[in-house]
PDB file of C-alpha atoms in Angstrom:
ATOM      1  CA  GLN A   1      56.561 -27.739 133.716  1.00 52.00           C
ATOM      2  CA  SER A   2      56.215 -31.028 131.448  1.00 61.00           C
ATOM      3  CA  ALA A   3      55.172 -30.338 127.810  1.00 84.00           C
ATOM      4  CA  LEU A   4      51.769 -31.682 126.588  1.00 95.00           C
ATOM      5  CA  THR A   5      52.084 -35.078 124.469  1.00 97.00           C
ATOM      6  CA  GLN A   6      51.266 -34.481 120.682  1.00 97.00           C
ATOM      7  CA  PRO A   7      52.353 -37.179 118.205  1.00 97.00           C
ATOM      8  CA  ARG A   8      55.324 -35.875 116.163  1.00 96.00           C
ATOM      9  CA  SER A   9      53.918 -36.110 112.923  1.00 97.00           C
ATOM     10  CA  VAL A  10      50.910 -37.227 111.033  1.00 97.00           C
ATOM     11  CA  SER A  11      49.618 -37.487 107.306  1.00 96.00           C
ATOM     12  CA  GLY A  12      46.970 -37.569 104.927  1.00 96.00           C
ATOM     13  CA  SER A  13      45.610 -36.987 101.621  1.00 96.00           C
ATOM     14  CA  PRO A  14      43.378 -34.266 100.332  1.00 96.00           C
ATOM     15  CA  GLY A  15      39.987 -34.462 101.240  1.00 96.00           C
ATOM     16  CA  GLN A  16      40.535 -36.545 103.939  1.00 97.00           C
ATOM     17  CA  SER A  17      40.462 -36.046 107.621  1.00 97.00           C
ATOM     18  CA  VAL A  18      43.146 -36.171 110.382  1.00 97.00           C
ATOM     19  CA  THR A  19      42.888 -36.109 114.407  1.00 98.00           C
ATOM     20  CA  ILE A  20      45.761 -35.075 116.171  1.00 98.00           C
ATOM     21  CA  SER A  21      46.043 -35.630 119.738  1.00 98.00           C
ATOM     22  CA  CYS A  22      47.272 -33.732 122.979  1.00 98.00           C
ATOM     23  CA  THR A  23      47.842 -35.703 125.978  1.00 98.00           C
ATOM     24  CA  GLY A  24      48.447 -34.079 129.586  1.00 97.00           C
ATOM     25  CA  THR A  25      47.088 -34.576 133.136  1.00 95.00           C
ATOM     26  CA  SER A  26      44.302 -33.813 135.264  1.00 94.00           C
ATOM     27  CA  SER A  27      46.453 -30.573 136.270  1.00 93.00           C
ATOM     28  CA  ASP A  28      46.121 -29.262 132.955  1.00 94.00           C
ATOM     29  CA  VAL A  29      44.367 -30.102 129.828  1.00 96.00           C
ATOM     30  CA  GLY A  30      41.878 -32.623 132.327  1.00 96.00           C
ATOM     31  CA  GLY A  31      40.967 -29.963 134.639  1.00 94.00           C
ATOM     32  CA  TYR A  32      39.847 -26.796 133.010  1.00 95.00           C
ATOM     33  CA  ASN A  33      38.016 -26.553 129.619  1.00 96.00           C
ATOM     34  CA  TYR A  34      41.303 -23.963 128.401  1.00 96.00           C
ATOM     35  CA  VAL A  35      42.653 -26.232 125.858  1.00 97.00           C
ATOM     36  CA  SER A  36      43.488 -23.718 122.607  1.00 97.00           C
ATOM     37  CA  TRP A  37      45.387 -24.915 119.324  1.00 98.00           C
ATOM     38  CA  TYR A  38      47.433 -23.150 117.194  1.00 98.00           C
ATOM     39  CA  GLN A  39      48.860 -23.684 113.335  1.00 98.00           C
ATOM     40  CA  GLN A  40      52.582 -22.250 112.189  1.00 98.00           C
ATOM     41  CA  HIS A  41      53.623 -22.129 109.191  1.00 98.00           C
ATOM     42  CA  PRO A  42      56.932 -22.321 108.290  1.00 96.00           C
ATOM     43  CA  GLY A  43      58.969 -18.970 109.037  1.00 95.00           C
ATOM     44  CA  LYS A  44      55.697 -17.655 110.176  1.00 97.00           C
ATOM     45  CA  ALA A  45      54.311 -16.709 113.678  1.00 97.00           C
ATOM     46  CA  PRO A  46      51.530 -19.089 115.299  1.00 98.00           C
ATOM     47  CA  LYS A  47      48.031 -18.586 114.915  1.00 98.00           C
ATOM     48  CA  LEU A  48      45.128 -19.000 116.582  1.00 98.00           C
ATOM     49  CA  MET A  49      42.885 -22.051 115.130  1.00 98.00           C
ATOM     50  CA  ILE A  50      40.969 -23.021 118.499  1.00 98.00           C
ATOM     51  CA  TYR A  51      40.226 -22.136 121.754  1.00 97.00           C
ATOM     52  CA  ASP A  52      38.282 -23.269 124.817  1.00 96.00           C
ATOM     53  CA  VAL A  53      38.789 -26.829 123.710  1.00 97.00           C
ATOM     54  CA  SER A  54      36.345 -26.350 120.569  1.00 97.00           C
ATOM     55  CA  LYS A  55      35.469 -22.485 119.747  1.00 97.00           C
ATOM     56  CA  ARG A  56      36.490 -21.263 116.334  1.00 97.00           C
ATOM     57  CA  PRO A  57      37.809 -18.043 116.245  1.00 96.00           C
ATOM     58  CA  SER A  58      36.349 -15.873 113.046  1.00 95.00           C
ATOM     59  CA  GLY A  59      37.928 -17.075 109.973  1.00 95.00           C
ATOM     60  CA  VAL A  60      38.961 -20.094 111.045  1.00 97.00           C
ATOM     61  CA  PRO A  61      37.696 -23.004 108.417  1.00 96.00           C
ATOM     62  CA  ASP A  62      34.754 -25.064 110.105  1.00 95.00           C
ATOM     63  CA  ARG A  63      36.888 -27.816 108.612  1.00 97.00           C
ATOM     64  CA  PHE A  64      38.665 -27.241 112.261  1.00 98.00           C
ATOM     65  CA  SER A  65      37.180 -28.740 115.336  1.00 97.00           C
ATOM     66  CA  GLY A  66      38.360 -29.405 118.602  1.00 98.00           C
ATOM     67  CA  SER A  67      37.186 -31.633 121.387  1.00 97.00           C
ATOM     68  CA  LYS A  68      38.422 -32.872 124.829  1.00 97.00           C
ATOM     69  CA  SER A  69      38.053 -36.431 126.748  1.00 97.00           C
ATOM     70  CA  GLY A  70      39.312 -36.901 129.783  1.00 97.00           C
ATOM     71  CA  ASN A  71      43.004 -35.794 129.886  1.00 97.00           C
ATOM     72  CA  THR A  72      43.354 -35.480 125.939  1.00 98.00           C
ATOM     73  CA  ALA A  73      42.136 -32.788 123.902  1.00 98.00           C
ATOM     74  CA  SER A  74      42.171 -33.407 120.078  1.00 98.00           C
ATOM     75  CA  LEU A  75      42.380 -31.271 116.889  1.00 98.00           C
ATOM     76  CA  THR A  76      40.643 -32.716 113.639  1.00 98.00           C
ATOM     77  CA  ILE A  77      41.038 -31.444 110.497  1.00 97.00           C
ATOM     78  CA  SER A  78      38.256 -32.627 107.865  1.00 97.00           C
ATOM     79  CA  GLY A  79      38.641 -32.174 104.358  1.00 96.00           C
ATOM     80  CA  LEU A  80      42.365 -31.540 104.085  1.00 97.00           C
ATOM     81  CA  GLN A  81      43.880 -29.131 101.823  1.00 97.00           C
ATOM     82  CA  ALA A  82      47.378 -28.595 100.956  1.00 96.00           C
ATOM     83  CA  GLU A  83      47.747 -25.327 102.843  1.00 96.00           C
ATOM     84  CA  ASP A  84      46.771 -27.301 106.032  1.00 97.00           C
ATOM     85  CA  GLU A  85      50.242 -28.601 106.150  1.00 97.00           C
ATOM     86  CA  ALA A  86      52.414 -27.287 108.840  1.00 98.00           C
ATOM     87  CA  ASP A  87      52.803 -27.538 112.506  1.00 98.00           C
ATOM     88  CA  TYR A  88      50.212 -27.908 114.813  1.00 98.00           C
ATOM     89  CA  TYR A  89      50.478 -27.143 118.895  1.00 98.00           C
ATOM     90  CA  CYS A  90      48.411 -27.660 121.610  1.00 97.00           C
ATOM     91  CA  CYS A  91      48.263 -25.581 124.485  1.00 97.00           C
ATOM     92  CA  SER A  92      46.520 -25.905 128.245  1.00 96.00           C
ATOM     93  CA  TYR A  93      46.186 -23.506 131.324  1.00 94.00           C
ATOM     94  CA  ALA A  94      47.700 -25.215 133.974  1.00 92.00           C
ATOM     95  CA  GLY A  95      46.698 -23.840 137.013  1.00 89.00           C
ATOM     96  CA  SER A  96      47.526 -20.765 138.923  1.00 84.00           C
ATOM     97  CA  TYR A  97      51.194 -21.730 139.694  1.00 83.00           C
ATOM     98  CA  THR A  98      52.370 -23.337 136.379  1.00 83.00           C
ATOM     99  CA  LEU A  99      49.982 -21.243 134.207  1.00 89.00           C
ATOM    100  CA  VAL A 100      50.453 -22.093 130.388  1.00 94.00           C
ATOM    101  CA  VAL A 101      51.739 -25.592 129.004  1.00 95.00           C
ATOM    102  CA  PHE A 102      52.324 -26.241 125.499  1.00 96.00           C
ATOM    103  CA  GLY A 103      52.510 -29.448 123.728  1.00 97.00           C
ATOM    104  CA  GLY A 104      55.603 -30.739 121.528  1.00 96.00           C
ATOM    105  CA  GLY A 105      54.210 -29.886 118.062  1.00 97.00           C
ATOM    106  CA  THR A 106      52.815 -31.688 115.446  1.00 97.00           C
ATOM    107  CA  LYS A 107      53.875 -32.203 111.684  1.00 98.00           C
ATOM    108  CA  LEU A 108      51.014 -32.260 109.522  1.00 97.00           C
ATOM    109  CA  THR A 109      51.755 -33.560 105.942  1.00 97.00           C
ATOM    110  CA  VAL A 110      49.287 -33.458 102.947  1.00 96.00           C
ATOM    111  CA  LEU A 111      50.338 -36.381 100.872  1.00 92.00           C
TER     112      LEU A 111
ATOM    113  CA  GLU B   1      44.723  -3.548 112.921  1.00 95.00           C
ATOM    114  CA  VAL B   2      46.094  -5.127 115.485  1.00 96.00           C
ATOM    115  CA  GLN B   3      49.934  -5.196 115.303  1.00 97.00           C
ATOM    116  CA  LEU B   4      52.906  -6.378 117.636  1.00 98.00           C
ATOM    117  CA  VAL B   5      56.452  -5.399 117.064  1.00 98.00           C
ATOM    118  CA  GLU B   6      59.058  -7.122 118.992  1.00 98.00           C
ATOM    119  CA  SER B   7      62.380  -5.043 119.118  1.00 97.00           C
ATOM    120  CA  GLY B   8      65.799  -5.393 121.434  1.00 97.00           C
ATOM    121  CA  GLY B   9      66.630  -9.080 120.500  1.00 96.00           C
ATOM    122  CA  GLY B  10      70.658  -9.613 119.360  1.00 97.00           C
ATOM    123  CA  LEU B  11      74.012 -11.605 120.273  1.00 97.00           C
ATOM    124  CA  VAL B  12      74.746 -11.367 123.754  1.00 97.00           C
ATOM    125  CA  GLN B  13      77.285 -13.502 125.686  1.00 97.00           C
ATOM    126  CA  PRO B  14      76.203 -16.126 128.483  1.00 97.00           C
ATOM    127  CA  GLY B  15      75.435 -14.275 131.398  1.00 97.00           C
ATOM    128  CA  ARG B  16      74.893 -10.884 130.279  1.00 97.00           C
ATOM    129  CA  SER B  17      71.179  -9.309 129.904  1.00 98.00           C
ATOM    130  CA  LEU B  18      68.638  -8.112 127.267  1.00 98.00           C
ATOM    131  CA  ARG B  19      65.663  -6.329 127.516  1.00 98.00           C
ATOM    132  CA  LEU B  20      63.015  -7.010 125.316  1.00 98.00           C
ATOM    133  CA  SER B  21      60.004  -4.669 124.014  1.00 98.00           C
ATOM    134  CA  CYS B  22      56.805  -5.401 122.021  1.00 98.00           C
ATOM    135  CA  ALA B  23      54.918  -2.190 120.970  1.00 98.00           C
ATOM    136  CA  ALA B  24      51.351  -2.882 120.770  1.00 98.00           C
ATOM    137  CA  SER B  25      48.873  -0.681 118.171  1.00 97.00           C
ATOM    138  CA  GLY B  26      45.439  -1.405 116.952  1.00 97.00           C
ATOM    139  CA  PHE B  27      43.695  -2.807 120.247  1.00 97.00           C
ATOM    140  CA  THR B  28      43.239  -1.214 123.727  1.00 97.00           C
ATOM    141  CA  PHE B  29      46.363  -2.060 125.420  1.00 97.00           C
ATOM    142  CA  ASP B  30      45.360  -2.061 128.579  1.00 94.00           C
ATOM    143  CA  ASP B  31      41.764  -4.517 128.381  1.00 96.00           C
ATOM    144  CA  TYR B  32      44.255  -7.197 127.742  1.00 97.00           C
ATOM    145  CA  ALA B  33      47.095  -9.689 129.260  1.00 97.00           C
ATOM    146  CA  MET B  34      50.107  -9.965 127.268  1.00 97.00           C
ATOM    147  CA  HIS B  35      52.197 -12.965 127.020  1.00 97.00           C
ATOM    148  CA  TRP B  36      56.000 -13.724 125.899  1.00 98.00           C
ATOM    149  CA  VAL B  37      55.992 -17.339 124.322  1.00 98.00           C
ATOM    150  CA  ARG B  38      59.650 -18.218 122.677  1.00 98.00           C
ATOM    151  CA  GLN B  39      60.861 -20.859 120.090  1.00 98.00           C
ATOM    152  CA  ALA B  40      64.168 -22.216 119.804  1.00 97.00           C
ATOM    153  CA  PRO B  41      65.672 -23.088 116.126  1.00 96.00           C
ATOM    154  CA  GLY B  42      63.958 -26.128 115.043  1.00 95.00           C
ATOM    155  CA  LYS B  43      61.912 -26.754 118.271  1.00 95.00           C
ATOM    156  CA  GLY B  44      58.616 -26.519 119.659  1.00 96.00           C
ATOM    157  CA  LEU B  45      56.457 -23.208 121.613  1.00 97.00           C
ATOM    158  CA  GLU B  46      57.278 -22.525 124.706  1.00 96.00           C
ATOM    159  CA  TRP B  47      55.874 -20.288 127.021  1.00 96.00           C
ATOM    160  CA  VAL B  48      57.685 -17.893 129.182  1.00 97.00           C
ATOM    161  CA  SER B  49      55.584 -15.256 131.075  1.00 96.00           C
ATOM    162  CA  GLY B  50      52.409 -13.596 130.913  1.00 96.00           C
ATOM    163  CA  ILE B  51      51.181 -10.585 132.758  1.00 96.00           C
ATOM    164  CA  SER B  52      47.486  -9.428 133.550  1.00 96.00           C
ATOM    165  CA  TRP B  53      46.173  -5.923 132.175  1.00 97.00           C
ATOM    166  CA  ASN B  54      46.984  -4.149 135.755  1.00 96.00           C
ATOM    167  CA  SER B  55      50.348  -6.075 136.323  1.00 96.00           C
ATOM    168  CA  GLY B  56      48.423  -7.729 139.155  1.00 94.00           C
ATOM    169  CA  SER B  57      48.920 -11.486 137.894  1.00 93.00           C
ATOM    170  CA  ILE B  58      52.662 -12.498 136.488  1.00 95.00           C
ATOM    171  CA  GLY B  59      53.709 -16.022 135.530  1.00 94.00           C
ATOM    172  CA  TYR B  60      56.932 -17.396 134.637  1.00 95.00           C
ATOM    173  CA  ALA B  61      58.206 -20.702 133.365  1.00 94.00           C
ATOM    174  CA  ASP B  62      59.978 -22.572 135.391  1.00 94.00           C
ATOM    175  CA  SER B  63      62.883 -22.499 133.263  1.00 95.00           C
ATOM    176  CA  VAL B  64      63.420 -18.734 133.417  1.00 97.00           C
ATOM    177  CA  LYS B  65      61.588 -17.579 136.805  1.00 96.00           C
ATOM    178  CA  GLY B  66      64.258 -15.718 138.904  1.00 97.00           C
ATOM    179  CA  ARG B  67      66.106 -14.722 135.654  1.00 98.00           C
ATOM    180  CA  PHE B  68      63.600 -13.363 133.818  1.00 98.00           C
ATOM    181  CA  THR B  69      61.181 -10.180 134.722  1.00 98.00           C
ATOM    182  CA  ILE B  70      58.067  -8.972 132.529  1.00 98.00           C
ATOM    183  CA  SER B  71      56.529  -5.863 132.989  1.00 98.00           C
ATOM    184  CA  ARG B  72      54.241  -3.416 130.895  1.00 98.00           C
ATOM    185  CA  ASP B  73      53.374   0.258 130.539  1.00 98.00           C
ATOM    186  CA  ASN B  74      50.016   0.674 129.672  1.00 97.00           C
ATOM    187  CA  ALA B  75      50.525   4.420 128.617  1.00 97.00           C
ATOM    188  CA  LYS B  76      53.044   3.370 126.209  1.00 97.00           C
ATOM    189  CA  ASN B  77      51.136   0.421 124.949  1.00 98.00           C
ATOM    190  CA  SER B  78      54.277  -1.821 125.505  1.00 98.00           C
ATOM    191  CA  LEU B  79      55.350  -4.958 126.373  1.00 98.00           C
ATOM    192  CA  TYR B  80      58.786  -5.760 128.201  1.00 98.00           C
ATOM    193  CA  LEU B  81      61.255  -8.833 129.119  1.00 98.00           C
ATOM    194  CA  GLN B  82      64.382  -8.315 131.158  1.00 98.00           C
ATOM    195  CA  MET B  83      66.201 -11.248 130.772  1.00 98.00           C
ATOM    196  CA  ASN B  84      69.539 -11.640 133.273  1.00 98.00           C
ATOM    197  CA  SER B  85      72.108 -14.407 133.843  1.00 98.00           C
ATOM    198  CA  LEU B  86      71.174 -15.564 129.880  1.00 98.00           C
ATOM    199  CA  ARG B  87      72.310 -18.896 128.919  1.00 98.00           C
ATOM    200  CA  ALA B  88      72.854 -20.640 125.913  1.00 97.00           C
ATOM    201  CA  GLU B  89      69.277 -22.573 126.054  1.00 97.00           C
ATOM    202  CA  ASP B  90      67.540 -19.349 126.012  1.00 98.00           C
ATOM    203  CA  THR B  91      68.459 -18.577 122.586  1.00 98.00           C
ATOM    204  CA  ALA B  92      65.500 -18.636 120.621  1.00 98.00           C
ATOM    205  CA  LEU B  93      62.598 -16.398 118.844  1.00 98.00           C
ATOM    206  CA  TYR B  94      60.831 -14.199 121.182  1.00 98.00           C
ATOM    207  CA  TYR B  95      57.341 -13.783 120.484  1.00 98.00           C
ATOM    208  CA  CYS B  96      55.188 -11.028 121.972  1.00 98.00           C
ATOM    209  CA  ALA B  97      51.394 -12.520 122.130  1.00 97.00           C
ATOM    210  CA  LYS B  98      48.063 -10.714 123.062  1.00 97.00           C
ATOM    211  CA  ASP B  99      45.499 -12.284 125.351  1.00 96.00           C
ATOM    212  CA  THR B 100      41.717 -12.783 124.371  1.00 95.00           C
ATOM    213  CA  THR B 101      41.105 -11.883 128.079  1.00 94.00           C
ATOM    214  CA  GLU B 102      42.511  -8.908 130.800  1.00 95.00           C
ATOM    215  CA  TRP B 103      43.648 -12.031 133.121  1.00 92.00           C
ATOM    216  CA  LEU B 104      45.704 -14.923 133.142  1.00 89.00           C
ATOM    217  CA  PHE B 105      43.644 -17.994 134.132  1.00 84.00           C
ATOM    218  CA  ASN B 106      42.614 -18.790 130.762  1.00 85.00           C
ATOM    219  CA  PRO B 107      45.726 -18.005 128.558  1.00 87.00           C
ATOM    220  CA  THR B 108      44.730 -17.705 124.813  1.00 94.00           C
ATOM    221  CA  SER B 109      46.697 -15.564 122.023  1.00 95.00           C
ATOM    222  CA  ASP B 110      44.862 -14.339 119.475  1.00 95.00           C
ATOM    223  CA  TYR B 111      47.766 -12.336 117.694  1.00 97.00           C
ATOM    224  CA  TRP B 112      51.340 -12.646 117.947  1.00 98.00           C
ATOM    225  CA  GLY B 113      54.513 -10.582 116.752  1.00 97.00           C
ATOM    226  CA  GLN B 114      56.439 -11.873 114.204  1.00 97.00           C
ATOM    227  CA  GLY B 115      59.426 -12.199 116.953  1.00 97.00           C
ATOM    228  CA  THR B 116      62.952 -11.208 117.731  1.00 98.00           C
ATOM    229  CA  LEU B 117      65.866 -13.585 117.958  1.00 98.00           C
ATOM    230  CA  VAL B 118      67.917 -13.553 120.969  1.00 98.00           C
ATOM    231  CA  THR B 119      71.179 -15.382 120.245  1.00 98.00           C
ATOM    232  CA  VAL B 120      73.377 -16.476 123.779  1.00 98.00           C
ATOM    233  CA  SER B 121      76.522 -17.430 122.548  1.00 96.00           C
ATOM    234  CA  SER B 122      80.365 -16.499 123.504  1.00 94.00           C
TER     235      SER B 122
END
């Protein structure tokens, strides 16, 4: 079960937009519309930000959006705010045998 | 309010066993699949295991297959993880997480516990 590939870090200034990519294969990201994204602040439990590629749970600001093209999913955060600084993880369904695979995580720094 | 409270972690020697528990409240436990996800110190998230609402569908990561067993008791609103033949690389914070559906085909976790730390060392 290979982890999905994410950039180790991204950064942006307040108000700007950043996009975090998550690359998998046709057996996971590309094969199903079951990609989710989690935000994790230091010492805290992960928080669901996006599910089913582009859906937002209630309470998540619409500054967070998700998309997918082929084997790569993306999380875009617009209007960056200081509190967005955190680690972000993508996650995908990977079929009935492997079931679940996470990305390695991306550290977002708000400059 | 949904609450997931993990317990059972601790320091254990390599090769020994440990059983983690997760007490759930604030939702109808037997309507949802559940997962265990771990995070080694300073590392990323790793899915460990998942179980459907009725225990009819269960899955494991390759790294724990054959050593760990997930189970649930819907009457007690509890999730368990029996961990045998523990290795140093199993050292991690283990999270219990609630799925958004009753099955495992779309693993999305909308609530997480605070985790219980397992340290495997001699």
